Amino acid sequence: MKVITLCGSTKFKDQFEQANAYLTLQGNIVISVAFFEQSDGFEITEEQAALLGELHFRKIDLSDEIFVIDVDGYIGNSARQEIQYANEKGMKIRYYSDGEIPSNVFS
């Protein structure tokens, strides 16, 4: 069993949930974002954004690998920093765009 942290833009809520279910059903412990401020329209302050970023780095520290939700190849600044951080730690990095996650996880 591996610990996997999901990284990517919070505008991809459906894909985060899809990856979470798929990876969990494979017997992994999946760590995700706290909430989907972009998808759900939450407003957060710069201080809160910085806190969430720091928390996500700590989640990566607890993980064996990261799984990047890069729909249509999109990787934002925060995810780019998380990829660099994981890379510097020698972690395995996988990508949603590689097509490993089926469109219907439960079929």
Short mmCIF file of N, CA, C and O in Angstrom, two decimals:
data_model
loop_
_atom_site.label_atom_id
_atom_site.label_comp_id
_atom_site.label_asym_id
_atom_site.label_seq_id
_atom_site.Cartn_x
_atom_site.Cartn_y
_atom_site.Cartn_z
N MET A 1 0.85 -1.17 0.00
CA MET A 1 0.00 0.00 0.00
C MET A 1 0.89 1.23 0.00
O MET A 1 1.84 1.32 0.77
N LYS A 2 0.59 2.17 -0.89
CA LYS A 2 1.35 3.42 -1.00
C LYS A 2 0.48 4.59 -0.53
O LYS A 2 -0.73 4.51 -0.55
N VAL A 3 1.15 5.66 -0.16
CA VAL A 3 0.48 6.91 0.15
C VAL A 3 0.73 7.83 -1.05
O VAL A 3 1.88 8.05 -1.44
N ILE A 4 -0.36 8.32 -1.63
CA ILE A 4 -0.29 9.14 -2.84
C ILE A 4 -1.00 10.46 -2.60
O ILE A 4 -2.17 10.48 -2.17
N THR A 5 -0.32 11.56 -2.88
CA THR A 5 -0.94 12.88 -2.78
C THR A 5 -1.34 13.35 -4.17
O THR A 5 -0.54 13.32 -5.10
N LEU A 6 -2.58 13.79 -4.29
CA LEU A 6 -3.08 14.36 -5.54
C LEU A 6 -2.69 15.83 -5.60
O LEU A 6 -2.84 16.56 -4.62
N CYS A 7 -2.20 16.26 -6.75
CA CYS A 7 -1.81 17.65 -6.97
C CYS A 7 -2.46 18.14 -8.25
O CYS A 7 -2.67 17.37 -9.18
N GLY A 8 -2.74 19.43 -8.32
CA GLY A 8 -3.31 20.00 -9.53
C GLY A 8 -4.25 21.14 -9.21
O GLY A 8 -4.47 21.48 -8.04
N SER A 9 -4.81 21.71 -10.25
CA SER A 9 -5.72 22.84 -10.09
C SER A 9 -7.04 22.39 -9.47
O SER A 9 -7.61 21.37 -9.87
N THR A 10 -7.55 23.19 -8.54
CA THR A 10 -8.82 22.86 -7.90
C THR A 10 -10.02 23.11 -8.81
O THR A 10 -11.15 22.88 -8.41
N LYS A 11 -9.77 23.55 -10.04
CA LYS A 11 -10.89 23.66 -10.99
C LYS A 11 -11.24 22.30 -11.57
O LYS A 11 -12.26 22.16 -12.23
N PHE A 12 -10.42 21.27 -11.30
CA PHE A 12 -10.66 19.92 -11.83
C PHE A 12 -11.23 18.98 -10.77
O PHE A 12 -10.75 17.87 -10.56
N LYS A 13 -12.27 19.43 -10.10
CA LYS A 13 -12.88 18.67 -9.00
C LYS A 13 -13.29 17.27 -9.43
O LYS A 13 -12.99 16.29 -8.73
N ASP A 14 -13.97 17.13 -10.55
CA ASP A 14 -14.44 15.81 -10.99
C ASP A 14 -13.27 14.85 -11.21
O ASP A 14 -13.33 13.68 -10.83
N GLN A 15 -12.19 15.35 -11.78
CA GLN A 15 -11.03 14.51 -12.05
C GLN A 15 -10.30 14.13 -10.76
O GLN A 15 -9.79 13.02 -10.63
N PHE A 16 -10.27 15.05 -9.79
CA PHE A 16 -9.70 14.73 -8.48
C PHE A 16 -10.49 13.59 -7.84
O PHE A 16 -9.90 12.63 -7.33
N GLU A 17 -11.81 13.70 -7.87
CA GLU A 17 -12.65 12.67 -7.26
C GLU A 17 -12.50 11.33 -7.98
O GLU A 17 -12.46 10.28 -7.35
N GLN A 18 -12.42 11.38 -9.30
CA GLN A 18 -12.24 10.18 -10.10
C GLN A 18 -10.90 9.51 -9.76
O GLN A 18 -10.84 8.30 -9.53
N ALA A 19 -9.83 10.27 -9.72
CA ALA A 19 -8.51 9.73 -9.39
C ALA A 19 -8.47 9.20 -7.96
O ALA A 19 -7.91 8.13 -7.70
N ASN A 20 -9.09 9.94 -7.04
CA ASN A 20 -9.13 9.51 -5.64
C ASN A 20 -9.80 8.14 -5.52
O ASN A 20 -9.27 7.23 -4.89
N ALA A 21 -10.95 7.99 -6.14
CA ALA A 21 -11.68 6.71 -6.08
C ALA A 21 -10.86 5.60 -6.71
O ALA A 21 -10.71 4.51 -6.13
N TYR A 22 -10.32 5.83 -7.89
CA TYR A 22 -9.56 4.81 -8.61
C TYR A 22 -8.34 4.36 -7.81
O TYR A 22 -8.11 3.15 -7.62
N LEU A 23 -7.56 5.31 -7.33
CA LEU A 23 -6.34 4.97 -6.60
C LEU A 23 -6.66 4.32 -5.25
O LEU A 23 -5.94 3.41 -4.81
N THR A 24 -7.73 4.76 -4.60
CA THR A 24 -8.15 4.15 -3.34
C THR A 24 -8.58 2.71 -3.56
O THR A 24 -8.21 1.81 -2.78
N LEU A 25 -9.34 2.45 -4.62
CA LEU A 25 -9.80 1.09 -4.91
C LEU A 25 -8.65 0.16 -5.30
O LEU A 25 -8.82 -1.06 -5.28
N GLN A 26 -7.50 0.71 -5.62
CA GLN A 26 -6.30 -0.09 -5.86
C GLN A 26 -5.55 -0.39 -4.57
O GLN A 26 -4.52 -1.05 -4.59
N GLY A 27 -6.06 0.10 -3.44
CA GLY A 27 -5.45 -0.20 -2.15
C GLY A 27 -4.46 0.84 -1.67
O GLY A 27 -3.63 0.55 -0.80
N ASN A 28 -4.52 2.04 -2.21
CA ASN A 28 -3.63 3.12 -1.80
C ASN A 28 -4.31 4.05 -0.81
O ASN A 28 -5.54 4.16 -0.79
N ILE A 29 -3.51 4.72 -0.01
CA ILE A 29 -3.99 5.79 0.85
C ILE A 29 -3.82 7.07 0.03
O ILE A 29 -2.72 7.40 -0.38
N VAL A 30 -4.92 7.77 -0.22
CA VAL A 30 -4.89 8.94 -1.08
C VAL A 30 -5.13 10.20 -0.25
O VAL A 30 -6.08 10.28 0.51
N ILE A 31 -4.23 11.17 -0.43
CA ILE A 31 -4.35 12.46 0.23
C ILE A 31 -4.70 13.48 -0.86
O ILE A 31 -4.04 13.53 -1.89
N SER A 32 -5.72 14.28 -0.60
CA SER A 32 -6.18 15.23 -1.61
C SER A 32 -6.16 16.64 -1.06
O SER A 32 -5.62 16.90 0.02
N VAL A 33 -6.73 17.55 -1.80
CA VAL A 33 -6.84 18.94 -1.37
C VAL A 33 -7.94 19.06 -0.32
O VAL A 33 -8.81 18.20 -0.22
N ALA A 34 -7.92 20.15 0.43
CA ALA A 34 -8.91 20.36 1.49
C ALA A 34 -10.30 20.62 0.92
O ALA A 34 -11.29 20.11 1.42
N PHE A 35 -10.36 21.42 -0.14
CA PHE A 35 -11.62 21.74 -0.81
C PHE A 35 -11.28 22.30 -2.18
O PHE A 35 -10.12 22.53 -2.50
N PHE A 36 -12.29 22.52 -2.98
CA PHE A 36 -12.10 22.92 -4.37
C PHE A 36 -12.56 24.36 -4.56
O PHE A 36 -13.62 24.62 -5.11
N GLU A 37 -11.71 25.30 -4.12
CA GLU A 37 -12.11 26.70 -4.14
C GLU A 37 -12.43 27.21 -5.53
O GLU A 37 -13.35 28.00 -5.71
N GLN A 38 -11.71 26.76 -6.55
CA GLN A 38 -12.00 27.23 -7.91
C GLN A 38 -13.29 26.64 -8.45
O GLN A 38 -14.12 27.35 -9.01
N SER A 39 -13.47 25.32 -8.29
CA SER A 39 -14.69 24.68 -8.78
C SER A 39 -15.93 25.15 -8.05
O SER A 39 -16.99 25.34 -8.64
N ASP A 40 -15.79 25.30 -6.74
CA ASP A 40 -16.95 25.63 -5.91
C ASP A 40 -17.12 27.13 -5.66
O ASP A 40 -18.05 27.54 -4.97
N GLY A 41 -16.21 27.93 -6.20
CA GLY A 41 -16.35 29.39 -6.10
C GLY A 41 -16.04 29.96 -4.73
O GLY A 41 -16.56 31.02 -4.39
N PHE A 42 -15.20 29.30 -3.93
CA PHE A 42 -14.80 29.86 -2.64
C PHE A 42 -13.80 30.98 -2.84
O PHE A 42 -12.93 30.91 -3.70
N GLU A 43 -13.93 32.01 -2.06
CA GLU A 43 -12.96 33.10 -2.04
C GLU A 43 -12.05 32.89 -0.84
O GLU A 43 -12.53 32.69 0.28
N ILE A 44 -10.74 32.91 -1.09
CA ILE A 44 -9.80 32.79 0.03
C ILE A 44 -8.82 33.96 -0.06
O ILE A 44 -8.57 34.51 -1.12
N THR A 45 -8.26 34.30 1.10
CA THR A 45 -7.29 35.39 1.16
C THR A 45 -5.92 34.90 0.70
O THR A 45 -5.68 33.68 0.58
N GLU A 46 -5.01 35.83 0.47
CA GLU A 46 -3.64 35.45 0.11
C GLU A 46 -2.99 34.65 1.23
O GLU A 46 -2.24 33.71 0.97
N GLU A 47 -3.28 35.03 2.48
CA GLU A 47 -2.72 34.31 3.63
C GLU A 47 -3.24 32.88 3.67
O GLU A 47 -2.50 31.94 3.94
N GLN A 48 -4.53 32.71 3.40
CA GLN A 48 -5.10 31.36 3.38
C GLN A 48 -4.52 30.54 2.24
O GLN A 48 -4.23 29.36 2.41
N ALA A 49 -4.32 31.17 1.08
CA ALA A 49 -3.73 30.47 -0.06
C ALA A 49 -2.31 30.01 0.28
O ALA A 49 -1.92 28.88 -0.05
N ALA A 50 -1.54 30.87 0.95
CA ALA A 50 -0.18 30.50 1.35
C ALA A 50 -0.21 29.35 2.35
O ALA A 50 0.59 28.41 2.25
N LEU A 51 -1.14 29.40 3.29
CA LEU A 51 -1.28 28.31 4.27
C LEU A 51 -1.63 26.99 3.58
O LEU A 51 -1.03 25.95 3.86
N LEU A 52 -2.59 27.03 2.66
CA LEU A 52 -2.98 25.81 1.95
C LEU A 52 -1.80 25.26 1.14
O LEU A 52 -1.61 24.04 1.07
N GLY A 53 -1.01 26.13 0.55
CA GLY A 53 0.17 25.69 -0.20
C GLY A 53 1.17 24.99 0.70
O GLY A 53 1.70 23.93 0.36
N GLU A 54 1.43 25.58 1.86
CA GLU A 54 2.36 24.97 2.81
C GLU A 54 1.84 23.63 3.33
O GLU A 54 2.59 22.66 3.45
N LEU A 55 0.54 23.57 3.60
CA LEU A 55 -0.06 22.31 4.04
C LEU A 55 0.10 21.22 2.98
O LEU A 55 0.35 20.06 3.29
N HIS A 56 -0.04 21.61 1.72
CA HIS A 56 0.07 20.62 0.64
C HIS A 56 1.50 20.09 0.53
O HIS A 56 1.70 18.90 0.27
N PHE A 57 2.50 20.93 0.76
CA PHE A 57 3.88 20.45 0.79
C PHE A 57 4.08 19.44 1.92
O PHE A 57 4.77 18.43 1.74
N ARG A 58 3.46 19.68 3.07
CA ARG A 58 3.57 18.72 4.18
C ARG A 58 2.87 17.39 3.81
O ARG A 58 3.32 16.32 4.20
N LYS A 59 1.76 17.48 3.08
CA LYS A 59 1.09 16.26 2.61
C LYS A 59 2.02 15.48 1.69
O LYS A 59 2.09 14.25 1.78
N ILE A 60 2.72 16.18 0.83
CA ILE A 60 3.68 15.52 -0.06
C ILE A 60 4.77 14.84 0.76
O ILE A 60 5.20 13.72 0.45
N ASP A 61 5.23 15.50 1.84
CA ASP A 61 6.24 14.90 2.72
C ASP A 61 5.79 13.57 3.28
O ASP A 61 6.62 12.69 3.54
N LEU A 62 4.50 13.39 3.49
CA LEU A 62 3.96 12.15 4.06
C LEU A 62 3.78 11.05 3.01
O LEU A 62 3.44 9.93 3.35
N SER A 63 4.02 11.38 1.74
CA SER A 63 3.65 10.50 0.63
C SER A 63 4.83 9.74 0.05
O SER A 63 5.98 10.14 0.17
N ASP A 64 4.46 8.67 -0.66
CA ASP A 64 5.43 7.90 -1.43
C ASP A 64 5.55 8.44 -2.85
O ASP A 64 6.59 8.29 -3.49
N GLU A 65 4.48 9.05 -3.34
CA GLU A 65 4.46 9.60 -4.69
C GLU A 65 3.37 10.64 -4.79
O GLU A 65 2.53 10.76 -3.90
N ILE A 66 3.40 11.39 -5.92
CA ILE A 66 2.31 12.31 -6.20
C ILE A 66 1.66 11.91 -7.51
O ILE A 66 2.29 11.29 -8.38
N PHE A 67 0.38 12.26 -7.63
CA PHE A 67 -0.37 12.04 -8.86
C PHE A 67 -0.92 13.39 -9.27
O PHE A 67 -1.71 14.00 -8.55
N VAL A 68 -0.46 13.87 -10.42
CA VAL A 68 -0.79 15.22 -10.87
C VAL A 68 -2.03 15.18 -11.76
O VAL A 68 -2.06 14.48 -12.77
N ILE A 69 -3.05 15.94 -11.37
CA ILE A 69 -4.27 16.07 -12.16
C ILE A 69 -4.02 17.20 -13.17
O ILE A 69 -4.17 18.37 -12.86
N ASP A 70 -3.61 16.80 -14.37
CA ASP A 70 -3.23 17.77 -15.42
C ASP A 70 -4.15 17.62 -16.63
O ASP A 70 -3.73 17.22 -17.70
N VAL A 71 -5.39 17.96 -16.45
CA VAL A 71 -6.39 17.83 -17.51
C VAL A 71 -5.95 18.64 -18.73
O VAL A 71 -5.60 19.81 -18.61
N ASP A 72 -5.95 17.98 -19.88
CA ASP A 72 -5.50 18.60 -21.14
C ASP A 72 -4.10 19.19 -21.01
O ASP A 72 -3.78 20.19 -21.67
N GLY A 73 -3.28 18.61 -20.13
CA GLY A 73 -1.90 19.06 -19.96
C GLY A 73 -1.75 20.32 -19.12
O GLY A 73 -0.64 20.83 -18.98
N TYR A 74 -2.85 20.82 -18.52
CA TYR A 74 -2.77 22.06 -17.74
C TYR A 74 -2.10 21.82 -16.39
O TYR A 74 -2.53 20.97 -15.61
N ILE A 75 -1.04 22.58 -16.13
CA ILE A 75 -0.36 22.57 -14.83
C ILE A 75 -0.16 24.01 -14.42
O ILE A 75 0.57 24.76 -15.08
N GLY A 76 -0.82 24.42 -13.34
CA GLY A 76 -0.71 25.79 -12.85
C GLY A 76 0.56 25.98 -12.02
O GLY A 76 1.33 25.04 -11.79
N ASN A 77 0.74 27.19 -11.54
CA ASN A 77 1.95 27.53 -10.78
C ASN A 77 2.12 26.71 -9.52
O ASN A 77 3.21 26.23 -9.22
N SER A 78 1.05 26.54 -8.75
CA SER A 78 1.15 25.78 -7.50
C SER A 78 1.51 24.33 -7.78
O SER A 78 2.39 23.76 -7.12
N ALA A 79 0.84 23.73 -8.74
CA ALA A 79 1.14 22.33 -9.07
C ALA A 79 2.56 22.20 -9.61
O ALA A 79 3.27 21.23 -9.30
N ARG A 80 3.01 23.17 -10.38
CA ARG A 80 4.38 23.15 -10.90
C ARG A 80 5.39 23.15 -9.74
O ARG A 80 6.38 22.41 -9.76
N GLN A 81 5.12 23.96 -8.72
CA GLN A 81 5.99 23.99 -7.53
C GLN A 81 5.95 22.67 -6.78
O GLN A 81 6.98 22.20 -6.28
N GLU A 82 4.77 22.06 -6.70
CA GLU A 82 4.65 20.77 -6.01
C GLU A 82 5.39 19.68 -6.77
O GLU A 82 6.03 18.82 -6.15
N ILE A 83 5.32 19.70 -8.08
CA ILE A 83 6.05 18.74 -8.91
C ILE A 83 7.55 18.91 -8.68
O ILE A 83 8.29 17.92 -8.49
N GLN A 84 8.03 20.15 -8.69
CA GLN A 84 9.44 20.41 -8.46
C GLN A 84 9.86 19.92 -7.08
O GLN A 84 10.91 19.30 -6.92
N TYR A 85 9.03 20.18 -6.07
CA TYR A 85 9.31 19.76 -4.70
C TYR A 85 9.42 18.23 -4.62
O TYR A 85 10.38 17.70 -4.06
N ALA A 86 8.46 17.54 -5.21
CA ALA A 86 8.48 16.07 -5.20
C ALA A 86 9.67 15.54 -5.98
O ALA A 86 10.32 14.57 -5.57
N ASN A 87 9.98 16.18 -7.08
CA ASN A 87 11.12 15.77 -7.90
C ASN A 87 12.42 15.91 -7.13
O ASN A 87 13.28 15.01 -7.16
N GLU A 88 12.57 17.01 -6.40
CA GLU A 88 13.77 17.23 -5.59
C GLU A 88 13.91 16.19 -4.49
O GLU A 88 15.03 15.88 -4.07
N LYS A 89 12.79 15.64 -4.03
CA LYS A 89 12.81 14.60 -3.01
C LYS A 89 12.96 13.20 -3.62
O LYS A 89 12.95 12.21 -2.90
N GLY A 90 13.05 13.14 -4.95
CA GLY A 90 13.22 11.85 -5.62
C GLY A 90 11.97 10.99 -5.65
O GLY A 90 12.05 9.77 -5.77
N MET A 91 10.81 11.63 -5.53
CA MET A 91 9.55 10.89 -5.49
C MET A 91 9.09 10.53 -6.89
O MET A 91 9.38 11.21 -7.86
N LYS A 92 8.31 9.46 -6.95
CA LYS A 92 7.66 9.08 -8.20
C LYS A 92 6.55 10.09 -8.47
O LYS A 92 5.82 10.50 -7.56
N ILE A 93 6.42 10.49 -9.74
CA ILE A 93 5.40 11.45 -10.15
C ILE A 93 4.65 10.85 -11.33
O ILE A 93 5.25 10.47 -12.33
N ARG A 94 3.33 10.73 -11.17
CA ARG A 94 2.49 10.23 -12.25
C ARG A 94 1.51 11.33 -12.65
O ARG A 94 1.23 12.24 -11.87
N TYR A 95 0.97 11.20 -13.88
CA TYR A 95 0.13 12.25 -14.43
C TYR A 95 -1.21 11.68 -14.93
O TYR A 95 -1.25 10.66 -15.60
N TYR A 96 -2.26 12.41 -14.61
CA TYR A 96 -3.61 12.08 -15.07
C TYR A 96 -3.66 11.99 -16.59
O TYR A 96 -4.29 11.10 -17.16
N SER A 97 -2.97 12.89 -17.28
CA SER A 97 -3.02 12.95 -18.74
C SER A 97 -2.40 11.71 -19.41
O SER A 97 -2.59 11.50 -20.60
N ASP A 98 -1.72 10.87 -18.64
CA ASP A 98 -1.17 9.64 -19.19
C ASP A 98 -2.24 8.58 -19.45
O ASP A 98 -1.95 7.54 -20.02
N GLY A 99 -3.48 8.85 -19.00
CA GLY A 99 -4.62 8.00 -19.32
C GLY A 99 -4.79 6.76 -18.48
O GLY A 99 -5.52 5.85 -18.84
N GLU A 100 -4.17 6.72 -17.33
CA GLU A 100 -4.24 5.55 -16.46
C GLU A 100 -5.59 5.42 -15.75
O GLU A 100 -6.01 4.32 -15.38
N ILE A 101 -6.29 6.53 -15.56
CA ILE A 101 -7.56 6.54 -14.82
C ILE A 101 -8.71 6.35 -15.82
O ILE A 101 -8.87 7.17 -16.72
N PRO A 102 -9.53 5.29 -15.66
CA PRO A 102 -10.66 5.11 -16.58
C PRO A 102 -11.74 6.17 -16.34
O PRO A 102 -11.88 6.69 -15.24
N SER A 103 -12.50 6.46 -17.38
CA SER A 103 -13.54 7.49 -17.27
C SER A 103 -14.66 7.08 -16.32
O SER A 103 -15.27 7.91 -15.69
N ASN A 104 -14.93 5.78 -16.23
CA ASN A 104 -15.93 5.29 -15.28
C ASN A 104 -15.24 4.33 -14.33
O ASN A 104 -15.06 3.16 -14.65
N VAL A 105 -14.85 4.81 -13.17
CA VAL A 105 -14.08 4.05 -12.20
C VAL A 105 -14.82 2.81 -11.72
O VAL A 105 -14.23 1.77 -11.47
N PHE A 106 -16.15 2.88 -11.62
CA PHE A 106 -16.91 1.82 -10.98
C PHE A 106 -17.47 0.78 -11.95
O PHE A 106 -18.26 -0.05 -11.57
N SER A 107 -17.08 0.82 -13.22
CA SER A 107 -17.62 -0.19 -14.15
C SER A 107 -16.64 -1.31 -14.39
O SER A 107 -15.54 -1.30 -14.01
#
